[in-house]
Amino acid sequence: MIEFYSDQELLKYVEQEITTTRNNIKVHTEKAEEQRRKYTNLKGKYNEELLKGVNIEQRKVSGFKVLMNPTVEYELYIHESIVASLQEKLEALERTKSMAKFMHAEGVEKVVMIVDDGKPIGFMVYKKRQQQ
């Protein structure tokens, strides 16, 4: 959870996250394209051993799944999945910009952004209390 006490603070954070996410999308898109070229070249040569993988083995290490000798196809799938996930994060961040307008318009004292893996998934809004 991340707390913001002004619309400017929220906007600054969101803009930084958008820039970082766009850069990450670019990097992983390039990696996916590289894997796609490798896959296409191997497929063109009909090298089934390299396409399907030799000695593929999956293990559990420290609670993680570890794939030994992954195929080019699997690596392509991973990069494409990362790009899709980053796109979802970018879309959520873009929608979050409207929260800054809401904060300003509604006299909000604090907004708490609930995040999951850096992706905004919800908000808690605290309005300024009326003095009596």
Tab-separated table of C-alpha atoms in Angstrom:
chain	number	residue	atom	x	y	z
A	1	MET	CA	0.000	0.000	0.000
A	2	ILE	CA	1.251	3.453	-0.898
A	3	GLU	CA	-0.054	6.630	0.718
A	4	PHE	CA	-0.441	9.960	-1.084
A	5	TYR	CA	-1.301	13.242	0.607
A	6	SER	CA	-1.768	15.393	-2.489
A	7	ASP	CA	-2.843	15.082	-6.090
A	8	GLN	CA	0.628	16.242	-7.196
A	9	GLU	CA	2.303	13.516	-5.137
A	10	LEU	CA	0.055	10.869	-6.684
A	11	LEU	CA	0.594	12.184	-10.226
A	12	LYS	CA	4.382	12.293	-9.786
A	13	TYR	CA	4.446	8.676	-8.616
A	14	VAL	CA	2.138	7.494	-11.415
A	15	GLU	CA	4.134	9.298	-14.120
A	16	GLN	CA	7.397	7.740	-12.861
A	17	GLU	CA	5.802	4.290	-12.832
A	18	ILE	CA	4.390	4.807	-16.337
A	19	THR	CA	7.838	5.746	-17.660
A	20	THR	CA	9.473	2.741	-15.990
A	21	THR	CA	6.750	0.380	-17.205
A	22	ARG	CA	6.985	1.654	-20.790
A	23	ASN	CA	10.761	1.120	-20.714
A	24	ASN	CA	10.275	-2.420	-19.398
A	25	ILE	CA	7.700	-3.131	-22.126
A	26	LYS	CA	10.209	-1.976	-24.737
A	27	VAL	CA	12.970	-4.201	-23.334
A	28	HIS	CA	10.787	-7.313	-23.132
A	29	THR	CA	9.213	-6.689	-26.533
A	30	GLU	CA	12.719	-6.605	-28.032
A	31	LYS	CA	13.605	-9.838	-26.216
A	32	ALA	CA	10.376	-11.465	-27.431
A	33	GLU	CA	11.171	-10.420	-31.006
A	34	GLU	CA	14.656	-11.896	-30.671
A	35	GLN	CA	13.180	-15.184	-29.397
A	36	ARG	CA	10.572	-15.130	-32.182
A	37	ARG	CA	13.364	-14.804	-34.779
A	38	LYS	CA	15.265	-17.708	-33.187
A	39	TYR	CA	12.103	-19.807	-33.119
A	40	THR	CA	11.270	-18.998	-36.746
A	41	ASN	CA	14.814	-19.793	-37.876
A	42	LEU	CA	14.836	-23.106	-36.014
A	43	LYS	CA	11.390	-23.978	-37.275
A	44	GLY	CA	12.474	-23.143	-40.827
A	45	LYS	CA	15.381	-25.554	-40.470
A	46	TYR	CA	12.957	-28.078	-38.980
A	47	ASN	CA	15.278	-28.767	-36.104
A	48	GLU	CA	12.827	-30.614	-33.859
A	49	GLU	CA	15.478	-31.344	-31.242
A	50	LEU	CA	16.061	-27.655	-30.611
A	51	LEU	CA	12.381	-26.724	-30.933
A	52	LYS	CA	11.132	-29.318	-28.505
A	53	GLY	CA	14.210	-29.244	-26.321
A	54	VAL	CA	16.607	-31.892	-25.287
A	55	ASN	CA	16.856	-32.989	-21.692
A	56	ILE	CA	14.141	-30.640	-20.460
A	57	GLU	CA	13.825	-31.091	-16.744
A	58	GLN	CA	11.743	-29.311	-14.130
A	59	ARG	CA	12.838	-29.083	-10.512
A	60	LYS	CA	11.768	-27.354	-7.342
A	61	VAL	CA	14.494	-25.259	-5.763
A	62	SER	CA	13.794	-23.161	-2.669
A	63	GLY	CA	10.079	-23.245	-3.446
A	64	PHE	CA	10.528	-22.108	-7.062
A	65	LYS	CA	9.833	-24.084	-10.212
A	66	VAL	CA	13.054	-24.258	-12.219
A	67	LEU	CA	12.964	-25.368	-15.847
A	68	MET	CA	16.296	-26.786	-16.977
A	69	ASN	CA	17.116	-26.441	-20.704
A	70	PRO	CA	13.942	-24.546	-21.724
A	71	THR	CA	12.958	-24.508	-25.374
A	72	VAL	CA	13.128	-21.418	-27.555
A	73	GLU	CA	9.337	-21.635	-27.813
A	74	TYR	CA	8.974	-21.563	-24.019
A	75	GLU	CA	11.298	-18.565	-23.694
A	76	LEU	CA	9.209	-16.762	-26.322
A	77	TYR	CA	6.064	-17.553	-24.335
A	78	ILE	CA	7.639	-16.162	-21.138
A	79	HIS	CA	8.638	-12.860	-22.781
A	80	GLU	CA	5.203	-12.484	-24.383
A	81	SER	CA	3.571	-13.139	-20.993
A	82	ILE	CA	5.764	-10.498	-19.335
A	83	VAL	CA	4.818	-7.944	-22.009
A	84	ALA	CA	1.103	-8.718	-21.548
A	85	SER	CA	1.416	-8.314	-17.772
A	86	LEU	CA	3.280	-5.018	-18.155
A	87	GLN	CA	0.613	-3.779	-20.578
A	88	GLU	CA	-2.053	-4.483	-17.946
A	89	LYS	CA	0.011	-2.584	-15.374
A	90	LEU	CA	0.404	0.357	-17.763
A	91	GLU	CA	-3.342	0.483	-18.401
A	92	ALA	CA	-4.051	0.449	-14.642
A	93	LEU	CA	-1.526	3.251	-14.097
A	94	GLU	CA	-3.087	5.324	-16.869
A	95	ARG	CA	-6.517	4.911	-15.240
A	96	THR	CA	-4.985	5.891	-11.884
A	97	LYS	CA	-4.299	9.400	-13.150
A	98	SER	CA	-8.016	10.132	-12.703
A	99	MET	CA	-7.574	9.611	-8.955
A	100	ALA	CA	-5.480	12.801	-8.818
A	101	LYS	CA	-8.386	14.777	-10.296
A	102	PHE	CA	-10.746	13.087	-7.852
A	103	MET	CA	-8.494	13.991	-4.897
A	104	HIS	CA	-8.412	17.622	-5.924
A	105	ALA	CA	-12.115	17.941	-6.763
A	106	GLU	CA	-13.438	16.105	-3.706
A	107	GLY	CA	-11.193	17.646	-1.049
A	108	VAL	CA	-9.513	14.358	-0.245
A	109	GLU	CA	-6.915	14.368	2.524
A	110	LYS	CA	-5.243	11.070	1.695
A	111	VAL	CA	-5.427	8.278	-0.870
A	112	VAL	CA	-3.947	4.860	-0.210
A	113	MET	CA	-3.214	2.921	-3.371
A	114	ILE	CA	-3.388	-0.832	-2.973
A	115	VAL	CA	-0.850	-2.462	-5.281
A	116	ASP	CA	-0.148	-6.001	-6.354
A	117	ASP	CA	3.249	-6.458	-8.001
A	118	GLY	CA	3.364	-2.719	-8.689
A	119	LYS	CA	-0.060	-2.698	-10.343
A	120	PRO	CA	-2.776	-0.550	-8.748
A	121	ILE	CA	-5.721	-2.775	-7.830
A	122	GLY	CA	-7.715	-0.538	-5.518
A	123	PHE	CA	-7.827	2.607	-3.418
A	124	MET	CA	-8.821	3.747	0.038
A	125	VAL	CA	-9.882	7.401	0.102
A	126	TYR	CA	-9.891	9.578	3.216
A	127	LYS	CA	-11.826	12.826	2.907
A	128	LYS	CA	-10.973	15.879	4.982
A	129	ARG	CA	-13.084	16.093	8.099
A	130	GLN	CA	-15.470	19.011	8.388
A	131	GLN	CA	-14.635	21.229	11.354
A	132	GLN	CA	-17.603	21.969	13.574
